[in-house]
mmCIF file of C-alpha atoms and ligand atoms in Angstrom:
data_model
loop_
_atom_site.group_PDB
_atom_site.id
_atom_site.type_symbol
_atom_site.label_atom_id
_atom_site.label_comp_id
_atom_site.label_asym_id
_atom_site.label_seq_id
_atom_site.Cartn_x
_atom_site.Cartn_y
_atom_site.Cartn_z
ATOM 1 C CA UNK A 1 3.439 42.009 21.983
ATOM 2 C CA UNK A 2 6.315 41.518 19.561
ATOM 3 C CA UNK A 3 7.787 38.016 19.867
ATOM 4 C CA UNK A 4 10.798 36.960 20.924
ATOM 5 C CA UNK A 5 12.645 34.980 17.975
ATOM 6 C CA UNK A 6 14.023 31.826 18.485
ATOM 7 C CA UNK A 7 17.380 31.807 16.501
ATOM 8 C CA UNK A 8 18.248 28.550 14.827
ATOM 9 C CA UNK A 9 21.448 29.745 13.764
ATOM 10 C CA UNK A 10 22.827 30.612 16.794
ATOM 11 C CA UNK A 11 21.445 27.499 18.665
ATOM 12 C CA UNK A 12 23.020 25.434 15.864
ATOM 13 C CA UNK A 13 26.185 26.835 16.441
ATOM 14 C CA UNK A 14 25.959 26.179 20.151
ATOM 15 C CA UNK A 15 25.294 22.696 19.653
ATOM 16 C CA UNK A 16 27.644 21.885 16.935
ATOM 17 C CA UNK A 17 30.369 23.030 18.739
ATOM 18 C CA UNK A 18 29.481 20.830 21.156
ATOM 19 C CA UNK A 19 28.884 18.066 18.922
ATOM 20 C CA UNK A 20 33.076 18.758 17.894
ATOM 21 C CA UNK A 21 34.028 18.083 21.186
ATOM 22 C CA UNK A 22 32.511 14.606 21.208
ATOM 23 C CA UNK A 23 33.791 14.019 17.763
ATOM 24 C CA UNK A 24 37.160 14.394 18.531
ATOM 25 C CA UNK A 25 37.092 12.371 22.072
ATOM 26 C CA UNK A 26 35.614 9.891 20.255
ATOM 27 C CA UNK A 27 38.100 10.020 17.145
ATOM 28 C CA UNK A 28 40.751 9.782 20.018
ATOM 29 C CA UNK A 29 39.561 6.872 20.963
ATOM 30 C CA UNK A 30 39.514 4.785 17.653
ATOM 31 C CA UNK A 31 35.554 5.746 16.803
ATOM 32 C CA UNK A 32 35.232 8.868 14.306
ATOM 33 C CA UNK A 33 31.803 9.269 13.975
ATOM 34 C CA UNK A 34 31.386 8.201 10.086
ATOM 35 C CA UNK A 35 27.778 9.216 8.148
ATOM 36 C CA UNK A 36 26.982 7.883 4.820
ATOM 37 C CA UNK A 37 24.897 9.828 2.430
ATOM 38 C CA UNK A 38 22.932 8.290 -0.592
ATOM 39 C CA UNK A 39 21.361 10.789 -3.133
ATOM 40 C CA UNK A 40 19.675 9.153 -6.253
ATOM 41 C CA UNK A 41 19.336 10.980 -9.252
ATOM 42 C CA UNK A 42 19.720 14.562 -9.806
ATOM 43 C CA UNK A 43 17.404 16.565 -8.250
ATOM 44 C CA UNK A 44 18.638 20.155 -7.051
ATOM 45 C CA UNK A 45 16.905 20.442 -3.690
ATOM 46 C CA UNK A 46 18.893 17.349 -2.855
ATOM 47 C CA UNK A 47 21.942 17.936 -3.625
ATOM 48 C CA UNK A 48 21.901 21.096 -2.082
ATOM 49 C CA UNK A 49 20.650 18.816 1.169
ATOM 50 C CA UNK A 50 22.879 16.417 0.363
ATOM 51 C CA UNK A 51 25.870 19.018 -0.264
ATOM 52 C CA UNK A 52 24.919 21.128 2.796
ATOM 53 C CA UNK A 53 25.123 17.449 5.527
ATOM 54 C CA UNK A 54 28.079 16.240 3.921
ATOM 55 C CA UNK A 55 29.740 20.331 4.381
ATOM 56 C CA UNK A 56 28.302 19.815 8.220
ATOM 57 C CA UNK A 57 30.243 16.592 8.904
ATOM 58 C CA UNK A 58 33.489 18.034 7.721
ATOM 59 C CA UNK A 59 33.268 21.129 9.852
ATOM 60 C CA UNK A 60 32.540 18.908 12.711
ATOM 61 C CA UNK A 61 35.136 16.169 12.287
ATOM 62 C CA UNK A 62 33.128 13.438 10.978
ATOM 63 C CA UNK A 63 34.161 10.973 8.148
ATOM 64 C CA UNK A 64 31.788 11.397 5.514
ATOM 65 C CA UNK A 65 30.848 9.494 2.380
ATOM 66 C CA UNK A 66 28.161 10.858 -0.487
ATOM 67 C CA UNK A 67 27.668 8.551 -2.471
ATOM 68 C CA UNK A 68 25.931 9.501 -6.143
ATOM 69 C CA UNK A 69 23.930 7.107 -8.077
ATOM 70 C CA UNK A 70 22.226 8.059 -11.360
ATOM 71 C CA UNK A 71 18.499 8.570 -11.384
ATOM 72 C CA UNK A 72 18.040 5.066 -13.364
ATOM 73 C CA UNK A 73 20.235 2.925 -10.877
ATOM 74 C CA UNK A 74 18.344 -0.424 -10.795
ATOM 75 C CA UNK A 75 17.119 -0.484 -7.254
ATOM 76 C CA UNK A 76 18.804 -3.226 -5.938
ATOM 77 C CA UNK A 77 22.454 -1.595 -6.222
ATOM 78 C CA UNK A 78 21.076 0.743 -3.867
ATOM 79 C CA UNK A 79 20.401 -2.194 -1.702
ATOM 80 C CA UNK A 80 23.537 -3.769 -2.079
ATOM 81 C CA UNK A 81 25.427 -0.295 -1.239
ATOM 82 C CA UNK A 82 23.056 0.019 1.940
ATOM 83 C CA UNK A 83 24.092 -3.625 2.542
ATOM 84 C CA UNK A 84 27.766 -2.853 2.448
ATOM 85 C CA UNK A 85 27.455 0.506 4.948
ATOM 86 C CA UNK A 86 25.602 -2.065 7.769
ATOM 87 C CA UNK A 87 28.383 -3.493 7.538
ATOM 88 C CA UNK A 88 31.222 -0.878 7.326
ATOM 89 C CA UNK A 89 32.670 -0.096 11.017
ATOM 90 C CA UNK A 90 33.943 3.341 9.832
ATOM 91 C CA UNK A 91 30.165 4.127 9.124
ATOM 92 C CA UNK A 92 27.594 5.091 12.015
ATOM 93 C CA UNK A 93 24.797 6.815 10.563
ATOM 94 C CA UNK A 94 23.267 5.920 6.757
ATOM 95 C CA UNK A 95 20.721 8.293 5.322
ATOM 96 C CA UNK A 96 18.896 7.699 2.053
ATOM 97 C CA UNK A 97 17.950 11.333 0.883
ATOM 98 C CA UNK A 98 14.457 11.740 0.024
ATOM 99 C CA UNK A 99 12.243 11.463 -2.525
ATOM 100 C CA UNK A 100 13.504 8.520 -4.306
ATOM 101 C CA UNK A 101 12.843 7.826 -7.927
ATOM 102 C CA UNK A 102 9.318 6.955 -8.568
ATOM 103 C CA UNK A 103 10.460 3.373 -9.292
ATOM 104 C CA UNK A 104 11.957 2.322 -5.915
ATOM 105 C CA UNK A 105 9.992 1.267 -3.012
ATOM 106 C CA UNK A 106 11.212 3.797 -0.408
ATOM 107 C CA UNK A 107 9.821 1.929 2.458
ATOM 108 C CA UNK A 108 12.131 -1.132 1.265
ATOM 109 C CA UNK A 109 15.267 1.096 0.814
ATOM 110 C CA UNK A 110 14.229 2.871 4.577
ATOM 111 C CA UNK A 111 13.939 -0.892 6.381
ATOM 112 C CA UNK A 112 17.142 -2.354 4.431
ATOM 113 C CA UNK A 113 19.117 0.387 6.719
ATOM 114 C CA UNK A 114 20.076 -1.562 10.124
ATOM 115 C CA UNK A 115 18.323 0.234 12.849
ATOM 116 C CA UNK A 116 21.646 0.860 14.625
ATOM 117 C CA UNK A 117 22.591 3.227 11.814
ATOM 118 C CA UNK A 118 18.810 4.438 11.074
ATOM 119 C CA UNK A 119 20.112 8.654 12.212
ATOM 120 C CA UNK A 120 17.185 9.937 10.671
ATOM 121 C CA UNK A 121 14.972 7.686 13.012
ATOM 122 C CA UNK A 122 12.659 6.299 9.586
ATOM 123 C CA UNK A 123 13.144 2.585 10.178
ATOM 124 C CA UNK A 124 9.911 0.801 11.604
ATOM 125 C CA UNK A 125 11.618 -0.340 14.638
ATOM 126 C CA UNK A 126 13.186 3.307 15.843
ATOM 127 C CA UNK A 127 9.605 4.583 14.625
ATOM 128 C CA UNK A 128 8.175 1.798 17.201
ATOM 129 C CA UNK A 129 10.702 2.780 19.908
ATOM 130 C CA UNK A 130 9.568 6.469 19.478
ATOM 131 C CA UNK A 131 5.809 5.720 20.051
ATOM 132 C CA UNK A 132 6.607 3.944 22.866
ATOM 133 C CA UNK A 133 8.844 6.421 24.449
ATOM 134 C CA UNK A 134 12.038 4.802 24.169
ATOM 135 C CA UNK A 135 13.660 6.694 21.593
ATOM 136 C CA UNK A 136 16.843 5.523 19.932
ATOM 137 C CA UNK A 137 16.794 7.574 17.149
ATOM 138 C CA UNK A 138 14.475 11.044 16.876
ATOM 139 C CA UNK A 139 13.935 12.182 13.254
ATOM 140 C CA UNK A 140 15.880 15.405 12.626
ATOM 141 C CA UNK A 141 13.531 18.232 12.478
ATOM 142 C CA UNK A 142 11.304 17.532 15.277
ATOM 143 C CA UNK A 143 14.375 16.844 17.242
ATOM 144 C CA UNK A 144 15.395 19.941 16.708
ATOM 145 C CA UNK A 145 12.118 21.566 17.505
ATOM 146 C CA UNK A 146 12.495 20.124 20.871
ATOM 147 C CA UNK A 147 16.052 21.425 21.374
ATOM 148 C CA UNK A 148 14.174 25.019 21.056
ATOM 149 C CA UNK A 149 11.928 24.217 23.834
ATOM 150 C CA UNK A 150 14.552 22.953 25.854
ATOM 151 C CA UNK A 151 17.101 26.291 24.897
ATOM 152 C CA UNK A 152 14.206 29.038 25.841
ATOM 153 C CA UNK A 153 13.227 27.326 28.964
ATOM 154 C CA UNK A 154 9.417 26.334 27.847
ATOM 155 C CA UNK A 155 7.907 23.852 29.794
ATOM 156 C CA UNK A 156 5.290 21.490 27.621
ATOM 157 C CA UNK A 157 3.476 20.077 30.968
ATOM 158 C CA UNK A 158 -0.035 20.297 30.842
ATOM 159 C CA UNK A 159 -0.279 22.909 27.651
ATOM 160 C CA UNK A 160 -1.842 23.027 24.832
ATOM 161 C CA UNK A 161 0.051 22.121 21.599
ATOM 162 C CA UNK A 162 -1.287 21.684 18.162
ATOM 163 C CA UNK A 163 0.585 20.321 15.079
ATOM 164 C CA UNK A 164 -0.558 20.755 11.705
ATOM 165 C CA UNK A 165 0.709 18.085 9.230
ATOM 166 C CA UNK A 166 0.758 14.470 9.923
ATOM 167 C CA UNK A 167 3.742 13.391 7.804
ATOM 168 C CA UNK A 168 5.894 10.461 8.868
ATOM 169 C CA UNK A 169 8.998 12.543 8.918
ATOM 170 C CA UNK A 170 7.716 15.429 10.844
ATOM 171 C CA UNK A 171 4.325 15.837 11.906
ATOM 172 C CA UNK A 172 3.494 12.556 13.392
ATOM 173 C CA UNK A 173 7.013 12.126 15.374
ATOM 174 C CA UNK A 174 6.673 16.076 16.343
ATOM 175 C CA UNK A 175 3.025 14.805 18.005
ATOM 176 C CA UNK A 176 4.410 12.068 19.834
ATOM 177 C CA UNK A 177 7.727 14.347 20.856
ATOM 178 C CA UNK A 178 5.126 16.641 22.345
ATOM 179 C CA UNK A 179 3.229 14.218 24.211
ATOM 180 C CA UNK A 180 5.876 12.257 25.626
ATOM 181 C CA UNK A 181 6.916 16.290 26.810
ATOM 182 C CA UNK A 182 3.638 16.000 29.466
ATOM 183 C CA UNK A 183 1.330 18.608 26.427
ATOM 184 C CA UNK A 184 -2.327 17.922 25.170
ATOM 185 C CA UNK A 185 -1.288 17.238 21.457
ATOM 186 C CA UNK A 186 -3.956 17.715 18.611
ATOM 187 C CA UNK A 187 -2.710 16.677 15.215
ATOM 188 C CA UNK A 188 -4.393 18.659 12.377
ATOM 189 C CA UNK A 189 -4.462 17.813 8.788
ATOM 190 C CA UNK A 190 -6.561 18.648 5.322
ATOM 191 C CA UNK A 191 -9.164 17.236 6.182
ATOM 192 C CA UNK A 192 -9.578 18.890 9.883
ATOM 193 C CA UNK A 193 -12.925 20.572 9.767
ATOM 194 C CA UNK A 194 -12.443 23.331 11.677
ATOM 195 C CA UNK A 195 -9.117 24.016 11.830
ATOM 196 C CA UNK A 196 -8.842 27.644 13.309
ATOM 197 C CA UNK A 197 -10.732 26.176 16.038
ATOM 198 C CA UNK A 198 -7.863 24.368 17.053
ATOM 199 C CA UNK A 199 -5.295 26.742 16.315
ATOM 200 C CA UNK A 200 -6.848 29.315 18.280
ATOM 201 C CA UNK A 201 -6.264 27.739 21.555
ATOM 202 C CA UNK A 202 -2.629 26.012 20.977
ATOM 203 C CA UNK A 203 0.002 27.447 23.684
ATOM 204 C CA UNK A 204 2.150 25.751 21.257
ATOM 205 C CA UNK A 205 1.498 25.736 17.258
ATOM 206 C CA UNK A 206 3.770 23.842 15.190
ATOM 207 C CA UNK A 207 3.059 24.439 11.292
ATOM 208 C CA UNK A 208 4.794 21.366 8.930
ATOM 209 C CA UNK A 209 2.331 22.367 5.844
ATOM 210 C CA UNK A 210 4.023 23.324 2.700
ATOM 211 C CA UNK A 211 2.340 26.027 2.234
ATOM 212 C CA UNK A 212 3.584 29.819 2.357
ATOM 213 C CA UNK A 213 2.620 31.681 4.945
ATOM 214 C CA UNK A 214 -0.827 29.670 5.390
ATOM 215 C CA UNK A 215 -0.820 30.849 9.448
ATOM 216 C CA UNK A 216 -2.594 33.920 9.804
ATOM 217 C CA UNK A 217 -2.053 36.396 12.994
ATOM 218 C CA UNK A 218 -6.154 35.784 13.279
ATOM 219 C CA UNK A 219 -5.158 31.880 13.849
ATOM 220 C CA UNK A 220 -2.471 32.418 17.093
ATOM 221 C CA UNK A 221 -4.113 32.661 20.751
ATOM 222 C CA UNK A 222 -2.171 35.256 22.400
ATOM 223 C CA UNK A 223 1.543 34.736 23.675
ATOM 224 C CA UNK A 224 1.547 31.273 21.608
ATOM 225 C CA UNK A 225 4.873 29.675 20.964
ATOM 226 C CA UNK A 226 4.844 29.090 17.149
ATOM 227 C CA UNK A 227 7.325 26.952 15.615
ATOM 228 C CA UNK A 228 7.638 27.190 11.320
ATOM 229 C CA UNK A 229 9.190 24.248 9.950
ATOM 230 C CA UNK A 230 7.666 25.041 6.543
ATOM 231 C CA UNK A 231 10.244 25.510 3.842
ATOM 232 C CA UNK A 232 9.078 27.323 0.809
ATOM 233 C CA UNK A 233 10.367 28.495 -2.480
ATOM 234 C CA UNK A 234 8.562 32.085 -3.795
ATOM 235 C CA UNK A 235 7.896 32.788 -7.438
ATOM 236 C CA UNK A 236 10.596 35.405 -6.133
ATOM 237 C CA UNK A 237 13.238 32.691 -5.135
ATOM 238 C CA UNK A 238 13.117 33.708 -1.698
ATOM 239 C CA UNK A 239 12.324 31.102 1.004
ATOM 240 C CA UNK A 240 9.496 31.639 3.162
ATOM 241 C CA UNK A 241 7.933 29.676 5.974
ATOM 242 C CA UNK A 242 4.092 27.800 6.596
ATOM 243 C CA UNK A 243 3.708 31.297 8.778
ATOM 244 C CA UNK A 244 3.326 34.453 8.223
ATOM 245 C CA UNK A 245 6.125 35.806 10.357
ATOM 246 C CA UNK A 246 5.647 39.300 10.049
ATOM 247 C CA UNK A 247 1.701 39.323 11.214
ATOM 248 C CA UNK A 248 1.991 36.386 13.605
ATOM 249 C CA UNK A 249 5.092 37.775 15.732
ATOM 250 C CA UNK A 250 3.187 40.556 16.910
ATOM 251 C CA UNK A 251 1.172 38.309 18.531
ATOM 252 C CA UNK A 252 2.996 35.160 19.376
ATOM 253 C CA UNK A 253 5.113 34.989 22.543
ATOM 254 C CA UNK A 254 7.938 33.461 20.732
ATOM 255 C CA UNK A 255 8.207 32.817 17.228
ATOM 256 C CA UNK A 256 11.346 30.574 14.641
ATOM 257 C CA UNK A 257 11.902 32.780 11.719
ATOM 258 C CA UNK A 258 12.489 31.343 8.219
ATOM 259 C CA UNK A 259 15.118 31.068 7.160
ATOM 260 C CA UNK A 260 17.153 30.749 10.367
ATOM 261 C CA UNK A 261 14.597 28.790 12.492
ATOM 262 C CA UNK A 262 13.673 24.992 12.230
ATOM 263 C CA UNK A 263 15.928 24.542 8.792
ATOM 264 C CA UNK A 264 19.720 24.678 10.550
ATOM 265 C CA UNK A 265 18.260 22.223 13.548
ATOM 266 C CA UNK A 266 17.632 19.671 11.042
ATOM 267 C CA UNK A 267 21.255 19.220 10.021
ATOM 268 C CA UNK A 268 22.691 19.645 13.619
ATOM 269 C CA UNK A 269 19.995 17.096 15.122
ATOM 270 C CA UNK A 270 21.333 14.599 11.814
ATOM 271 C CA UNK A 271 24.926 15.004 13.344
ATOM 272 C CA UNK A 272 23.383 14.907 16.881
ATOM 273 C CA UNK A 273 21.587 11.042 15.925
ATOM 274 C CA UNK A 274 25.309 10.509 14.217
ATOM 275 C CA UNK A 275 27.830 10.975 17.193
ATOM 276 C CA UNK A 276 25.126 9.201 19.417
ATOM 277 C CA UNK A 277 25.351 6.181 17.310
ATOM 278 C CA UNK A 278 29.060 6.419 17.507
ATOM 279 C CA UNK A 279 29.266 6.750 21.288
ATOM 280 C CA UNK A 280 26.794 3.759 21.227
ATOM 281 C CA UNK A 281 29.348 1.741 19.035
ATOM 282 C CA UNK A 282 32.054 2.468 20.869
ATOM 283 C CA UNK A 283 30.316 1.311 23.840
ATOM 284 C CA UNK A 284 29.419 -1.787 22.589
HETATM 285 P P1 LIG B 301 3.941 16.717 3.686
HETATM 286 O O1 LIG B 301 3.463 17.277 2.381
HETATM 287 O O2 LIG B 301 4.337 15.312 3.774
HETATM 288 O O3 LIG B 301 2.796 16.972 4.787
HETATM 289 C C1 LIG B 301 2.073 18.170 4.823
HETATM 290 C C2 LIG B 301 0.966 18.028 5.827
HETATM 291 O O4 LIG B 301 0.218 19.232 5.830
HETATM 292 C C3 LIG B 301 -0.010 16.884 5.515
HETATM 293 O O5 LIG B 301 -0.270 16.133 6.669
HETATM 294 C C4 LIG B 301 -1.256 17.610 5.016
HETATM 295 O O6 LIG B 301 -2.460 16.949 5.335
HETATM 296 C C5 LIG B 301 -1.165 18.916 5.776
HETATM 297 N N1 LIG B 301 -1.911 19.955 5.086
HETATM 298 C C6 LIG B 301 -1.813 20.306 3.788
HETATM 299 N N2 LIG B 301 -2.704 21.287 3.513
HETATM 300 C C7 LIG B 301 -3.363 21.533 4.667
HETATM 301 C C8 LIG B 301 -4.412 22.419 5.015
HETATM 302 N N3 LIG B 301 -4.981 23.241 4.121
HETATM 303 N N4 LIG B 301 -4.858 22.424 6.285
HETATM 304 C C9 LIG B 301 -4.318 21.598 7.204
HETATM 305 N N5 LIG B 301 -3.327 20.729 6.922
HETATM 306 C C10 LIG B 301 -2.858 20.698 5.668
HETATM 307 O O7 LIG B 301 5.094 17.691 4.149
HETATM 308 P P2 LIG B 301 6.294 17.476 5.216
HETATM 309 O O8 LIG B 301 5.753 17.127 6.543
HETATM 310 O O9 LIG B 301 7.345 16.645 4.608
HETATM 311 O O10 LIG B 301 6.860 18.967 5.254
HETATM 312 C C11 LIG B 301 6.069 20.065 5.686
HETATM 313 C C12 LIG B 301 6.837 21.347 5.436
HETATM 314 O O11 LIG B 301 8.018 21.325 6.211
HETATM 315 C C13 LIG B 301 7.301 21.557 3.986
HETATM 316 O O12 LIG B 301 7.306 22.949 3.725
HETATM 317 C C14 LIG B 301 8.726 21.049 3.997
HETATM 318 O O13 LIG B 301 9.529 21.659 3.001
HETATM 319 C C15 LIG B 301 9.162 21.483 5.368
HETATM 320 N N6 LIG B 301 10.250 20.692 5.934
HETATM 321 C C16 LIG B 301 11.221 21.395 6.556
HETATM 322 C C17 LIG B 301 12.259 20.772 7.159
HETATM 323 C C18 LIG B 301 13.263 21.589 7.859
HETATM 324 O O14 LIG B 301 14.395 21.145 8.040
HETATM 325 N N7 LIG B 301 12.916 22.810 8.306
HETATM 326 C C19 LIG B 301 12.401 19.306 7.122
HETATM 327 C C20 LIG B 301 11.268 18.622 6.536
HETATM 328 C C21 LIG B 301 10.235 19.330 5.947
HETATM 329 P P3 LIG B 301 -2.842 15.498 4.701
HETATM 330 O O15 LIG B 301 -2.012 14.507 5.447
HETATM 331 O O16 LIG B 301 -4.296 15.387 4.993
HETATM 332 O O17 LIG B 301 -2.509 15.572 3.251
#
């Protein structure tokens, strides 16, 4: 069986374009959908993150701000800046790129964001509203997992899905996405004992690792739907996923490459969560 091959790109486009649409009826009516970006310090993954959302909001009519602070800002002007955005009406989405320095409590700099403008879904209470299936705001990536289900028809009643990675920003939400969906939902981490047992039998395998190419064609059941949100550099500079695409498609039923998959849902979903919270303004 060769797989078929879920195309972020393509999806992405589809939903951006819708995402436009809404931008301009709601510019029309007084309400551009504004997103704030904060990047601290100078690390080059995130600027290119940082540098790829704020290129994402222009194309789809959003205001934007990015704003830069050096890597040895004292904490608290962070604060104060985060303070001023709850504030600012032209603003409807903040996010705080991550990691932060090692000196700043990122928890503290995540909860000082009101939860009205919380579009990456981080703050406590839209983490609360998540678990309880009253979602207000649904972190990016697994967000965008879900949109693939929902684009290739799959139905998650009653199967089988396993996640491994438990992180707050993707595993974890991704687990309680699928649940909500009607699947069986193991979680699977580093210290899961036997982990291909798991695998093995997952209708649905969604690999948030960090490591390349760590799922083997011997760890897919048949005609799986395998989702690779894994995002990883090679000594070569290419990027490669937590799967091994090449093996694994020959046996999955459907497969996201890398790039191409997961990676350009992330950015739509952010402008998704952004131009809902300006359609919730507006209604306000
Ligand atoms: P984290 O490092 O926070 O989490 C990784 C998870 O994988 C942890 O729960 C860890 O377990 C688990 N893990 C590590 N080794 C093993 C192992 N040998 N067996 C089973 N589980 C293991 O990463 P993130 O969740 O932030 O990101 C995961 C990947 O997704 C990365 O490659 C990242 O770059 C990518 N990513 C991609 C995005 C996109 O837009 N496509 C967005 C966000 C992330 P434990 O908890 O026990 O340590």
């Amino acid at each position: 069986m060769t797989a078929k091959i879920l195309d972020g790109n393509a999806l992405a486009q589809k939903l951006r374009a819708d995402f436009k649409t809404r931008a301009e009826a709601l510019a029309a009516q007084g309400e551009r959908p504004g997103l704030a970006v904060i990047l601290v310090g100078e690390d080059a993954a995130s600027q290119v993150y940082v540098r790829n959302k704020v290129k994402a909001c222009e194309a789809a009519g959003f205001h934007s701000e990015n704003i830069i602070f050096p890597a040895d800002v004292a904490p608290q002007a962070v604060l104060d800046k985060i303070a001023l955005l709850n504030a600012d009406p032209k603003i409807h989405g903040i996010l705080v790129q991550l990691p932060l320095p090692r000196n700043f409590d990122s928890d503290a700099v995540l909860e000082a964001i009101s939860p009205a403008k919380d579009v990456d879904g981080f703050h406590v209470e839209n983490v609360g509203a998540l678990m309880q299936g009253q979602p207000r705001f649904i972190p990016c990536t697994p967000y965008g997992v879900m949109k693939f289900f929902e684009e290739a028809g799959i139905d998650l009643k009653g199967k089988e899905a396993v996640v491994i990675g438990r992180s707050n920003i993707v595993g974890k939400p991704m687990a309680m996405l699928l649940l909500h969906a009607g699947a069986t939902v193991t979680v699977c981490h580093s210290q899961t004992k036997d982990l291909l047992f798991h695998t093995r039998r997952a209708d649905v395998l969604v690999a948030a690792i960090g490591r390349p190419r760590f799922v083997t064609a011997d760890m897919v059941k048949p005609g799986a739907v395998v989702i690779d949100v894994g995002i990883n550099r090679l000594p070569d500079g290419k990027l490669c996923g937590d799967v091994d695409f090449e093996q694994v498609k020959e046996v999955a039923s459907a497969i996201t490459p890398v790039p191409g998959g997961v990676g350009p849902m992330t950015i739509t979903m952010l402008l998704g969560n952004t131009i809902e919270a300006a359609e919730r303004a507006l209604n306000r």
